[in-house]
Amino acid sequence: TKTKEEKAMKKDLEKKLETIVKERYPDIETLESRNSDSLDFHEISVWGLRELLEKAYELGRSEAGR
């Protein structure tokens, strides 16, 4: 089972990832599955995906340095 601290860290990470996505794609409201194709699948460019991955990577690097 996960500790309260682990759960809090996961929730914090999810919020940060959603912020990264929303900055580039404001139409994507959440990263949670909503069991609806129109809400769960989005068309994005490869360069947009690359940008999101780079930002997530930098987030991971900064979080690891703490």
CSV table of C-alpha atoms in Angstrom, one decimal:
chain,number,residue,atom,x,y,z
A,1,THR,CA,0.0,0.0,0.0
A,2,LYS,CA,1.1,3.5,-0.6
A,3,THR,CA,1.8,5.9,2.2
A,4,LYS,CA,0.1,9.3,2.5
A,5,GLU,CA,3.3,10.9,1.4
A,6,GLU,CA,3.5,8.8,-1.8
A,7,LYS,CA,-0.1,9.5,-2.6
A,8,ALA,CA,0.4,13.2,-2.1
A,9,MET,CA,3.5,13.2,-4.3
A,10,LYS,CA,1.6,11.3,-7.0
A,11,LYS,CA,-1.3,13.8,-6.9
A,12,ASP,CA,1.2,16.7,-7.0
A,13,LEU,CA,2.9,15.2,-10.1
A,14,GLU,CA,-0.4,14.6,-11.8
A,15,LYS,CA,-1.3,18.3,-11.3
A,16,LYS,CA,2.1,19.4,-12.6
A,17,LEU,CA,1.7,17.2,-15.7
A,18,GLU,CA,-1.8,18.5,-16.4
A,19,THR,CA,-0.5,22.1,-16.1
A,20,ILE,CA,2.2,21.3,-18.7
A,21,VAL,CA,-0.5,19.8,-21.1
A,22,LYS,CA,-3.0,22.7,-20.5
A,23,GLU,CA,-0.4,25.3,-21.4
A,24,ARG,CA,0.0,23.9,-24.9
A,25,TYR,CA,-3.4,22.3,-25.3
A,26,PRO,CA,-6.1,24.1,-23.3
A,27,ASP,CA,-8.8,21.9,-24.8
A,28,ILE,CA,-7.4,18.9,-22.9
A,29,GLU,CA,-9.1,19.4,-19.5
A,30,THR,CA,-7.7,16.4,-17.7
A,31,LEU,CA,-5.3,13.5,-18.0
A,32,GLU,CA,-7.8,11.2,-16.3
A,33,SER,CA,-9.6,8.6,-18.4
A,34,ARG,CA,-13.3,9.5,-18.9
A,35,ASN,CA,-14.2,6.5,-20.9
A,36,SER,CA,-15.3,8.5,-23.9
A,37,ASP,CA,-13.4,8.6,-27.2
A,38,SER,CA,-14.2,12.3,-27.8
A,39,LEU,CA,-12.8,13.2,-24.4
A,40,ASP,CA,-9.9,10.7,-24.1
A,41,PHE,CA,-8.4,10.9,-27.5
A,42,HIS,CA,-6.9,14.1,-28.9
A,43,GLU,CA,-5.1,14.9,-32.1
A,44,ILE,CA,-1.8,16.6,-31.5
A,45,SER,CA,1.3,17.2,-33.7
A,46,VAL,CA,4.5,15.3,-33.2
A,47,TRP,CA,6.3,18.6,-32.4
A,48,GLY,CA,3.7,19.4,-29.8
A,49,LEU,CA,4.1,15.9,-28.3
A,50,ARG,CA,7.9,16.4,-28.3
A,51,GLU,CA,7.5,19.8,-26.5
A,52,LEU,CA,5.3,18.1,-23.8
A,53,LEU,CA,7.8,15.3,-23.3
A,54,GLU,CA,10.7,17.7,-23.0
A,55,LYS,CA,8.8,19.7,-20.4
A,56,ALA,CA,7.9,16.6,-18.5
A,57,TYR,CA,11.6,15.5,-18.6
A,58,GLU,CA,12.7,18.8,-17.3
A,59,LEU,CA,10.2,18.6,-14.5
A,60,GLY,CA,11.6,15.2,-13.6
A,61,ARG,CA,15.1,16.5,-13.5
A,62,SER,CA,14.1,19.4,-11.3
A,63,GLU,CA,12.1,17.2,-9.0
A,64,ALA,CA,15.0,14.7,-8.7
A,65,GLY,CA,17.4,17.5,-7.6
A,66,ARG,CA,15.3,18.3,-4.6
